[in-house]
Coordinates of C-alpha atoms in Angstrom, one line a residue:
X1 CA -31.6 -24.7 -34.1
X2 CA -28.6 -23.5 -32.5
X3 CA -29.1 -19.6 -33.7
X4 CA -32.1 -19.0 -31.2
X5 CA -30.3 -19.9 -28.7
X6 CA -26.7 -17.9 -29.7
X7 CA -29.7 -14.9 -30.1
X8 CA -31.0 -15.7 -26.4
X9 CA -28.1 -15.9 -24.8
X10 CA -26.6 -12.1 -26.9
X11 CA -29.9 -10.8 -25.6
X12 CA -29.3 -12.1 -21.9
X13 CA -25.7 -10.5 -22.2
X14 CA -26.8 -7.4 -22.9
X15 CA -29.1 -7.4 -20.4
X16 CA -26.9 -8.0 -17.9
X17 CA -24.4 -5.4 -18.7
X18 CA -27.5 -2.8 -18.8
X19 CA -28.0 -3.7 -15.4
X20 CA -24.0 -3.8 -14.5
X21 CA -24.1 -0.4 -16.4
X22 CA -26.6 0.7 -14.2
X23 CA -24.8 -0.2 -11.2
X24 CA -21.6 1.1 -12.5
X25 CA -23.6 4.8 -12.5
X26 CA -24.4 4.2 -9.2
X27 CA -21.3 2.7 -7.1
X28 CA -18.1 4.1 -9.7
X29 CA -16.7 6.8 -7.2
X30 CA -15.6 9.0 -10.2
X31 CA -17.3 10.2 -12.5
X32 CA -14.6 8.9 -15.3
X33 CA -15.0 5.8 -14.1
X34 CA -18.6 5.5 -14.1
X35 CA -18.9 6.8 -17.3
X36 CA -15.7 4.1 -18.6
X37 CA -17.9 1.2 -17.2
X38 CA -21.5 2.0 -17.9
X39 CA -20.0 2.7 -21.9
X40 CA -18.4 -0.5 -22.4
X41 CA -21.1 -2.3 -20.3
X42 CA -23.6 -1.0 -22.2
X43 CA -22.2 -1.3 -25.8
X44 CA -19.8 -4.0 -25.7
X45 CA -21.3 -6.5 -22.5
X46 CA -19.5 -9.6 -23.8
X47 CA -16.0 -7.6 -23.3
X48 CA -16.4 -6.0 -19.9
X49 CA -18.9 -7.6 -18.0
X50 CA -16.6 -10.1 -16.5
X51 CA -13.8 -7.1 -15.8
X52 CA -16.4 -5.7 -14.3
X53 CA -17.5 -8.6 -11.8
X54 CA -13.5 -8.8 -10.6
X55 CA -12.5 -5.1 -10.9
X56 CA -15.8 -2.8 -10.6
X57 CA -17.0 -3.6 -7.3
X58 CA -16.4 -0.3 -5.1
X59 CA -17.4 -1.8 -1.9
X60 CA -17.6 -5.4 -0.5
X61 CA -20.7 -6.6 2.0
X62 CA -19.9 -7.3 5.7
X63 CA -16.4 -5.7 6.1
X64 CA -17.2 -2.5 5.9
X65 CA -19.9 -2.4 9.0
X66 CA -18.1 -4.7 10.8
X67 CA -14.5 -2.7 10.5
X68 CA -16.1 0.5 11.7
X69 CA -18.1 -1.4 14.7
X70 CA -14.5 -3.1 15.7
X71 CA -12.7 0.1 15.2
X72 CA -14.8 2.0 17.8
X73 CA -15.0 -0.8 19.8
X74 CA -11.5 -0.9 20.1
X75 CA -11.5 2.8 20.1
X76 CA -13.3 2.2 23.8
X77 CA -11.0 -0.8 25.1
X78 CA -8.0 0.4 24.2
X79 CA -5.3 2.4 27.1
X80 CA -5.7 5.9 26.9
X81 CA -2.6 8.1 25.2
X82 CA -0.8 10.6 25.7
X83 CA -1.8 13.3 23.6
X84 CA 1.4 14.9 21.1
X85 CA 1.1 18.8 21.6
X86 CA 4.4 19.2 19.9
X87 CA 3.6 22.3 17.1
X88 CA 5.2 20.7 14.5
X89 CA 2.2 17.5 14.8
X90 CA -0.2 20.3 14.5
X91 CA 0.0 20.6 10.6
X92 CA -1.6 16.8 10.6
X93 CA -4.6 17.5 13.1
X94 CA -6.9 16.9 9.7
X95 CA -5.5 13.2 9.7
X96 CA -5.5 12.6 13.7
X97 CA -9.5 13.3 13.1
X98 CA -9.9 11.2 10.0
X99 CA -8.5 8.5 11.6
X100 CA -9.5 8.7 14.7
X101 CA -6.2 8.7 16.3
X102 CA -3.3 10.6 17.3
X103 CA 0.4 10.8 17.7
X104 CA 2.4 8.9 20.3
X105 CA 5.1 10.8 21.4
X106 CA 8.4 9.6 22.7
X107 CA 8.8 6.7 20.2
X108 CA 12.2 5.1 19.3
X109 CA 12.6 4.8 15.6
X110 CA 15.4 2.6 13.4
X111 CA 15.3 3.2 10.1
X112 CA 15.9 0.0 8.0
X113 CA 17.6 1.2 4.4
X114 CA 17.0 -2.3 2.6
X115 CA 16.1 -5.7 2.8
X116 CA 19.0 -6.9 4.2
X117 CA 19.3 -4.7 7.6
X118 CA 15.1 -5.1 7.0
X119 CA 14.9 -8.9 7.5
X120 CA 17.8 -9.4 9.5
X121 CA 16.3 -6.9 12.3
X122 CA 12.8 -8.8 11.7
X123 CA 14.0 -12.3 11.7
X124 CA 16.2 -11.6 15.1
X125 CA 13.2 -9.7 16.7
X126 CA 11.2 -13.0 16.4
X127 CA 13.3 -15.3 17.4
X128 CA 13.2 -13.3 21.0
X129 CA 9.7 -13.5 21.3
X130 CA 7.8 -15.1 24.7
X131 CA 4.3 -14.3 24.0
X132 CA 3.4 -13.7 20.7
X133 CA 4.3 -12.9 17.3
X134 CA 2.0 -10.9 14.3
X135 CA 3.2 -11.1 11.0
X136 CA 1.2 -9.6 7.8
X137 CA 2.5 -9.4 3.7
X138 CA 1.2 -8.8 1.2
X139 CA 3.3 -11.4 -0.6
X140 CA 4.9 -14.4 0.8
X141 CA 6.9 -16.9 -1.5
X142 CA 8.5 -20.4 -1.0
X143 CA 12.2 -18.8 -1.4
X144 CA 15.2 -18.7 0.2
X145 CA 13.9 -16.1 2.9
X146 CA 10.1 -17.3 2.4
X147 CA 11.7 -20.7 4.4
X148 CA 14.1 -18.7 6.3
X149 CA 10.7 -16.3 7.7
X150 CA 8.8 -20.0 8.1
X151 CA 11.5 -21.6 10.2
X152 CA 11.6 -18.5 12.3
X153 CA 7.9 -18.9 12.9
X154 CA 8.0 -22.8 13.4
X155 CA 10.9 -22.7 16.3
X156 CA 8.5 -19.9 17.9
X157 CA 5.3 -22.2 17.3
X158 CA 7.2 -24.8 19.0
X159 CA 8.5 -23.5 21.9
X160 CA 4.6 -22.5 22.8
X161 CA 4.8 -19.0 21.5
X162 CA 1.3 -17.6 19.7
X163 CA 1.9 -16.7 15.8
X164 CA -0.6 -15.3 13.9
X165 CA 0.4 -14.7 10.2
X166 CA -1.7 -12.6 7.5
X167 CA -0.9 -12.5 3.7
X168 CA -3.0 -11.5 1.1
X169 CA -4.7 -14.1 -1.2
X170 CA -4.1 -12.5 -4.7
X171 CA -0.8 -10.9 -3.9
X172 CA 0.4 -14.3 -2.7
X173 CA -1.1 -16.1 -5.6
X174 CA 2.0 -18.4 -6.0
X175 CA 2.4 -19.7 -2.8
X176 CA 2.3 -23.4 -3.1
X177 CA -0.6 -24.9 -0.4
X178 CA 2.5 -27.2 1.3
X179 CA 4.3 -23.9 2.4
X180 CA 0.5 -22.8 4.2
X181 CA 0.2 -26.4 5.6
X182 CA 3.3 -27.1 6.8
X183 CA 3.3 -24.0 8.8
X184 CA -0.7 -25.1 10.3
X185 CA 1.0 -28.4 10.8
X186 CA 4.0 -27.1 13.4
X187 CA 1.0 -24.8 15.3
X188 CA 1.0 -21.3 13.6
X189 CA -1.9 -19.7 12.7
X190 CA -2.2 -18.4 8.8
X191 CA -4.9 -16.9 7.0
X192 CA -5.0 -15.3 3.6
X193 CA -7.0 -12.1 3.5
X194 CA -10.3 -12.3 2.1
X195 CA -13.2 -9.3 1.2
X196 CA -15.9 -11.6 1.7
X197 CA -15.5 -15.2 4.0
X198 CA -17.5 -17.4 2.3
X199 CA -14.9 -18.1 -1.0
X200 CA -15.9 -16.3 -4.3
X201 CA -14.0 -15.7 -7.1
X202 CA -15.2 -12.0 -8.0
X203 CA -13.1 -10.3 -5.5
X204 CA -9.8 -9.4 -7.4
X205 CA -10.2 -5.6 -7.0
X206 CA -9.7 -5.1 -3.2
X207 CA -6.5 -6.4 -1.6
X208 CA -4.8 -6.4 1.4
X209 CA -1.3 -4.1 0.9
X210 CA 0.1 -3.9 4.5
X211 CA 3.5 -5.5 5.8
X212 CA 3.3 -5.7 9.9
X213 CA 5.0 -7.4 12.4
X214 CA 4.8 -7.2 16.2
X215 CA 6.1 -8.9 18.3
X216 CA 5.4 -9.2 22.4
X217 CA 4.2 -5.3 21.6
X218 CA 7.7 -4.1 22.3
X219 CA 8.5 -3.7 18.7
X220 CA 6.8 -3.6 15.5
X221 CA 8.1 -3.0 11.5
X222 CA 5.9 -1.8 8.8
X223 CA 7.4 -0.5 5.3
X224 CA 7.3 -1.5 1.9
X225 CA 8.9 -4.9 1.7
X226 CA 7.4 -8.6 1.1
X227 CA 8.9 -11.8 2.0
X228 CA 11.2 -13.0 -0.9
X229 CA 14.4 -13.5 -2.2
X230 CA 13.8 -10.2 -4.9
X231 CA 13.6 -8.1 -2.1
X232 CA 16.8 -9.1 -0.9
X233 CA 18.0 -8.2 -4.5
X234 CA 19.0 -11.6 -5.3
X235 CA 15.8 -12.1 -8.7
X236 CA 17.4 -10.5 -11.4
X237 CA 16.2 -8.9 -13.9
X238 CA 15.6 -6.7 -11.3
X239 CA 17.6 -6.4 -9.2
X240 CA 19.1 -4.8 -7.2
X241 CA 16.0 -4.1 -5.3
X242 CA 15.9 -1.0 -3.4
X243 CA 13.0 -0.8 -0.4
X244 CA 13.2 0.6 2.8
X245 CA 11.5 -0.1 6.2
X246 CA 10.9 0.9 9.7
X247 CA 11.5 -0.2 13.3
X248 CA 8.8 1.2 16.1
X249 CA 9.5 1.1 19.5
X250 CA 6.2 2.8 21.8
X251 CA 3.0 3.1 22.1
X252 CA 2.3 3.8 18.6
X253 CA 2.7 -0.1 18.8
X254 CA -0.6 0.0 19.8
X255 CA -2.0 0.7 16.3
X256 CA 0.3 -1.3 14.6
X257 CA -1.9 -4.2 16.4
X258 CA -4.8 -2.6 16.4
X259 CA -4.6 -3.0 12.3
X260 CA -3.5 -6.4 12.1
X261 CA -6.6 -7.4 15.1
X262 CA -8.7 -5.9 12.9
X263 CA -8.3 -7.8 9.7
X264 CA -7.8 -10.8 11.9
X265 CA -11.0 -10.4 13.5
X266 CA -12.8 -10.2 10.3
X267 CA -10.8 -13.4 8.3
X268 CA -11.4 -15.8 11.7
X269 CA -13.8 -14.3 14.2
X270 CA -11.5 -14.0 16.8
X271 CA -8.8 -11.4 18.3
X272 CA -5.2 -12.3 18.1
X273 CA -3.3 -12.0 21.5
X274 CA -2.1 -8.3 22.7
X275 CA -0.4 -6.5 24.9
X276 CA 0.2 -2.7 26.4
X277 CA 3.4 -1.6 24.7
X278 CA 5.7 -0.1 27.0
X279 CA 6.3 3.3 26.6
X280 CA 8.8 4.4 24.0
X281 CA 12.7 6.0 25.5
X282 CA 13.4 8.2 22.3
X283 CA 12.1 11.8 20.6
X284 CA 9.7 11.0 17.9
X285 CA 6.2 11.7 17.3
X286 CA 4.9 9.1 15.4
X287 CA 1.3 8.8 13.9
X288 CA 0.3 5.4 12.6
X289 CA -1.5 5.4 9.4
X290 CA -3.7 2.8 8.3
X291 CA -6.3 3.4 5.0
X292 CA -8.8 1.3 3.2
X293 CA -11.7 0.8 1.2
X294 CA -13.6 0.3 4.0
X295 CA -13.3 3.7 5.4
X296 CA -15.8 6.9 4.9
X297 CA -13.8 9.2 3.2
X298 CA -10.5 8.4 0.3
X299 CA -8.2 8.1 3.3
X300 CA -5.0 7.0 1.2
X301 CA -5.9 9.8 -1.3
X302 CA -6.3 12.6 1.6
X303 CA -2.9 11.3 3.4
X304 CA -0.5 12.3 0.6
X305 CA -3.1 15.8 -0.1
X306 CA -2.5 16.1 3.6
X307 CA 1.3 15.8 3.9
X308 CA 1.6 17.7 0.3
X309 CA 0.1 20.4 1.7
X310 CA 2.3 20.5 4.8
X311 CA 5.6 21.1 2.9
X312 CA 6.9 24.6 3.3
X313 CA 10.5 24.0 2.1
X314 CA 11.0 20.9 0.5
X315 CA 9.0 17.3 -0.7
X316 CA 10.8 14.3 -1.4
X317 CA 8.8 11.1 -2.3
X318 CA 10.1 8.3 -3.5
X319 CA 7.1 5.8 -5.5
X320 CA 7.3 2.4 -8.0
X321 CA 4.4 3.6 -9.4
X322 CA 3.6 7.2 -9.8
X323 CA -0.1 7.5 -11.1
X324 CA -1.4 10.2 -8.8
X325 CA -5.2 11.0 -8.9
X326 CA -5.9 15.0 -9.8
X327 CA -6.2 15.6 -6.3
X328 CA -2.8 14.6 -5.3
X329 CA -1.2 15.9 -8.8
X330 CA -2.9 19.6 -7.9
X331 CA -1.6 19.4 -4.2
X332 CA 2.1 18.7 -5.4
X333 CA 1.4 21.6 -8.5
X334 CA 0.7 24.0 -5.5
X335 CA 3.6 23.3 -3.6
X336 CA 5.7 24.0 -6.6
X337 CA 3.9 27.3 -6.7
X338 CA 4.8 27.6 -3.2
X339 CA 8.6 27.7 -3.7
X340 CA 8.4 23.9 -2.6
X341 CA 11.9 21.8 -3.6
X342 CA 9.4 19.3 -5.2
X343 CA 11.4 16.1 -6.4
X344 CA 9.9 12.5 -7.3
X345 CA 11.8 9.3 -7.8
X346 CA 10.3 6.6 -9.7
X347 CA 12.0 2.9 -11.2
X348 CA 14.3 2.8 -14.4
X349 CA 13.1 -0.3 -15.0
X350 CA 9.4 -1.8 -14.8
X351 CA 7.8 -4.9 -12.8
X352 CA 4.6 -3.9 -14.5
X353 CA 4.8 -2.7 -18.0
X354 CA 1.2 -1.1 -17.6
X355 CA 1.6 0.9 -15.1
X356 CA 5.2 1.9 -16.1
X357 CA 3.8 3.6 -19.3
X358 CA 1.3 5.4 -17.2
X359 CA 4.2 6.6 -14.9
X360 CA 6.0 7.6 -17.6
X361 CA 3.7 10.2 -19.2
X362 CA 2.1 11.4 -15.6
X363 CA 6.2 12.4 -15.3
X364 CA 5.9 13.9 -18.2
X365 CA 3.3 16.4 -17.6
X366 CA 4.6 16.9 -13.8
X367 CA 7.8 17.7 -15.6
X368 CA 5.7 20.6 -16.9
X369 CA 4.7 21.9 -13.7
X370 CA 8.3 22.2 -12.6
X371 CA 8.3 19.2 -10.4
X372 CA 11.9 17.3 -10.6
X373 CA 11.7 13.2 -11.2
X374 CA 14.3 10.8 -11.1
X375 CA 14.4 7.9 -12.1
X376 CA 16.3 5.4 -10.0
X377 CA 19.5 3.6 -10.9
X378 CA 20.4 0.5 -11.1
X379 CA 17.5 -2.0 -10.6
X380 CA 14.4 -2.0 -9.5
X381 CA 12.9 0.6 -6.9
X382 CA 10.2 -0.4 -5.0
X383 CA 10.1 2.2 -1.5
X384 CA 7.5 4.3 -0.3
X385 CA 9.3 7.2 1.4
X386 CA 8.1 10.9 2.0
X387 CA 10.5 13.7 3.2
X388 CA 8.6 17.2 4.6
X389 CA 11.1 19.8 5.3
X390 CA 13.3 18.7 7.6
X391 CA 11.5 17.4 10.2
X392 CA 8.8 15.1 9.5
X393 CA 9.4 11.9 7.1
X394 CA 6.6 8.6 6.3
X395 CA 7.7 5.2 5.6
X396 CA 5.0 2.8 5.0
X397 CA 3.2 0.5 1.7
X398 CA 1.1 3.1 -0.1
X399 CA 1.9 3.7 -3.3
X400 CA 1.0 7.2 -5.7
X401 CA -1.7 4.8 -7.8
X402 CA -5.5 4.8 -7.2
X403 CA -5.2 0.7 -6.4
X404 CA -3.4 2.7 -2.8
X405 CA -6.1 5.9 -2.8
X406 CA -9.2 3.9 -2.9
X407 CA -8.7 -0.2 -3.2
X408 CA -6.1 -1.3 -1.0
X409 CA -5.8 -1.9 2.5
X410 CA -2.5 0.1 3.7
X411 CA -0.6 1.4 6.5
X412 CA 2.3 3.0 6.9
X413 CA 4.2 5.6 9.9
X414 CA 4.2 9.3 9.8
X415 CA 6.7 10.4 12.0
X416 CA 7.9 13.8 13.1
X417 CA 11.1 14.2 14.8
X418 CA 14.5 16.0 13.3
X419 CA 16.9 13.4 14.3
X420 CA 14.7 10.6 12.0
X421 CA 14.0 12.7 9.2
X422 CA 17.6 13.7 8.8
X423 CA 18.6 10.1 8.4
X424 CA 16.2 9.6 6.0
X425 CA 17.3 12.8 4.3
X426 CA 20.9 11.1 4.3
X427 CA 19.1 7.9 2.9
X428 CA 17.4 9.8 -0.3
X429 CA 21.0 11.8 -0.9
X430 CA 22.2 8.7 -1.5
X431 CA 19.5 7.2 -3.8
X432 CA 19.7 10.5 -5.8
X433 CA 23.2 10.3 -6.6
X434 CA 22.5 6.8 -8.0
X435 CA 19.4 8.2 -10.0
X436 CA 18.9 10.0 -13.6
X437 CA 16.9 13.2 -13.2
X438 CA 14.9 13.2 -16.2
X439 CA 13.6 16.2 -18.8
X440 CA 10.5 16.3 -21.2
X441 CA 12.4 14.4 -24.1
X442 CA 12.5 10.8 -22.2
X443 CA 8.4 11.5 -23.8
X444 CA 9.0 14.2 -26.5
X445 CA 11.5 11.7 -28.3
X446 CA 10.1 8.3 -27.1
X447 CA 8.6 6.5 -31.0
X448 CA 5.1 7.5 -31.7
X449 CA 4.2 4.5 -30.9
X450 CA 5.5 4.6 -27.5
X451 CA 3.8 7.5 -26.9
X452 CA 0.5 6.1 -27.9
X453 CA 1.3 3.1 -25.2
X454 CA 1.8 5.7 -22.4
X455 CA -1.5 7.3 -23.7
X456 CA -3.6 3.8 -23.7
X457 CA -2.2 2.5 -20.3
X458 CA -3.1 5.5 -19.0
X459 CA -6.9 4.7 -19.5
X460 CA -6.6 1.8 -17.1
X461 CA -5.6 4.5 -14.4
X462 CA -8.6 3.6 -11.8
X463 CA -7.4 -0.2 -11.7
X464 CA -3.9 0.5 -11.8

């Protein structure tokens, strides 16, 4: 009795991942992809179809009209800028039109070289605030600076100050529901990040990546760094932890807000409080960068393509995770071509034994192309830093995986200015006389079956 129904429900299973199959043809935004999904969906439904509800979705409903209808909106009700005609800004005019933006000149940069300096600049920034204060991670814990960052935020709360805080649902999967409450309970306002508002468990695949914080719009942060105690280096095995932020002074401000308002808008309906920036006393142009699923073209993808592109004389990106796509792998094989001092530092040691396989063999075969990689010593390296020449340097939360090209919300600074990039270029110095530049044995010796590891994690590239 119980085998006609085992048969109806195989037969309603396959159904279903004919259809998912079919959808997976339609909506996969590569062809590899597509073809991976509609295979498994079709021959083996009782394997992937549940992947496939949490990881195949290439777009979510709502967001996407709604961020594009805000975004011009606030295209039209925002100050008007002064437009950067400095030459050297000239080489990014393709991202200034993709974004829709442009380069603030005149800004005032700090450039924060761990978590330490990072959280101690953040943490006495908000405890000056008198009208508001924005705060968005990716990952907040209940740690010893996940309390310090909620006490700061309390004492503002209480002495009537607005605080809006932003952290992504998934990322910030072990935050205990007391450390939420007790921060609604003394009067800040904190919302995890959601794809779609009414609650649903199929929504794994798109999450919210950016770290901001503004405060009063006289100073904002963005980088690469989370609230917790690992990113103060103090979670071993990994640790130390090596990340790197940045301090903005200036208009470019502006956008910082303008990013967090508009995932605000979409998690509650309303616009967080904001203010005109005052302009910025220092010598950098700085063009803010924020990417997504949500927008027309691969955004993330085109940044690094973009910035690849510009390097004449040298490239210097640092990355945890280095699975580049083959349009970013071809622009940093053409700048080697070019004469370009190509160099890429990844972690010695993984957080995510996946994707540290994958990044293992994709350094392999840029090993091959006569790009120079690093891996970093000791601990764990988690910054997203880019160095062009000598005058133009990024600091922000993408990382070189397609999760940052075409699934995760993201933001970081592109900045142009001599004086900045040189410290940064001091910065890397440092980190590379701490790292272990690496040669084609690290794969060529590595156990066969090591090898076949790197091979098989490198399948799971587009979810990476």
């Amino acid at each position: 009795m119980n085998l006609p129904l085992l048969t109806i429900a195989l037969i309603l299973v396959h159904l279903a991942g004919l259809a998912a199959a079919t959808h997976a043809v339609m909506h996969t935004r590569t062809p590899q992809g597509a073809f991976a999904w509609a295979l498994g969906l079709a021959l083996l439904p009782w394997l992937t179809l549940l992947p496939y509800l949490y990881l195949g979705r290439r777009r979510f409903h709502g967001y996407v009209d709604q961020h594009r209808r805000h975004r011009r909106q606030f295209d039209h009700a925002r100050e008007p800028v002064t437009l950067s005609h400095d030459p050297s800004c000239a080489r990014y005019a393709a991202l200034c039109n993709m974004l829709h933006t442009t380069f603030h000149p005149g800004q005032q940069l700090r450039l924060l070289v761990d978590g330490d300096a990072t959280f101690t600049a953040i943490l006495d920034v908000i405890a000056q605030a008198e009208h508001y204060v924005l705060v968005q991670f990716f990952i907040f814990h209940d740690d010893g600076l996940g309390r310090r960052m909620q006490q700061a935020l309390l004492e503002r709360a209480a002495a009537g100050i607005d605080v809006c805080v932003l952290y992504d649902g998934i990322g910030s999967h072990a935050l205990p529901r007391h450390y939420v409450d007790t921060l609604r309970a003394g009067g800040v306002a904190i919302h995890p990040f959601a794809t779609q508002r009414r609650h649903t468990r199929f929504q794994l695949n798109f999450r919210n990546h950016r770290k901001i914080v503004v405060v009063d719009a006289a100073q904002g942060f963005v980088g690469g760094l989370n609230v917790g105690d690992e990113y103060l280096g103090l979670a071993p095995p990994l640790a130390p932890w090596r990340d790197t932020h940045l301090a903005v002074r200036g208009r470019a401000v502006a956008d910082l807000q303008r990013s967090f308002a508009e995932d605000w808008h979409w998690v509650t309906g309303t616009l967080p409080p904001r203010r005109s920036p005052p302009p910025g006393q220092g010598t950098a142009h700085t063009l803010i960068v924020a990417t997504g699923p949500a927008d027309l073209q691969e955004s993330c993808s085109l940044f690094f393509v973009t910035v690849i592109h510009a390097a004449q004389r040298r490239l210097w990106l640092t990355t945890p995770y280095f699975v580049p796509d083959h349009a970013v792998t071809a622009a940093l094989q053409l700048a080697v071509l070019r004469g370009v001092d190509v160099r890429v530092m990844i972690p010695s040691r993984p957080d995510h034994r996946t994707v540290f396989l994958s990044s293992t063999l994709h350094a392999y075969n840029a090993l091959r192309t006569g790009i120079r990689v690093f891996r970093h010593q000791p601990g764990f390296m988690h910054q997203k830093v880019l160095l062009v020449d000598d005058d133009t340097a990024a600091i922000g939360s993408m990382n070189l995986d397609s999760r940052s090209f075409r699934l995760n919300f993201e933001i970081a600074a592109l900045n142009v200015d001599r004086a900045f990039a040189g410290d940064v270029e001091t910065m890397l110095r440092n980190d590379f006389e701490h790292a272990i530049e690496i040669d084609k044995t690290e794969y060529e010796h590595a156990p066969w079956r090591r090898r076949l590891a790197m091979h098989i994690a490198r399948l799971f590239d587009p979810v990476l």
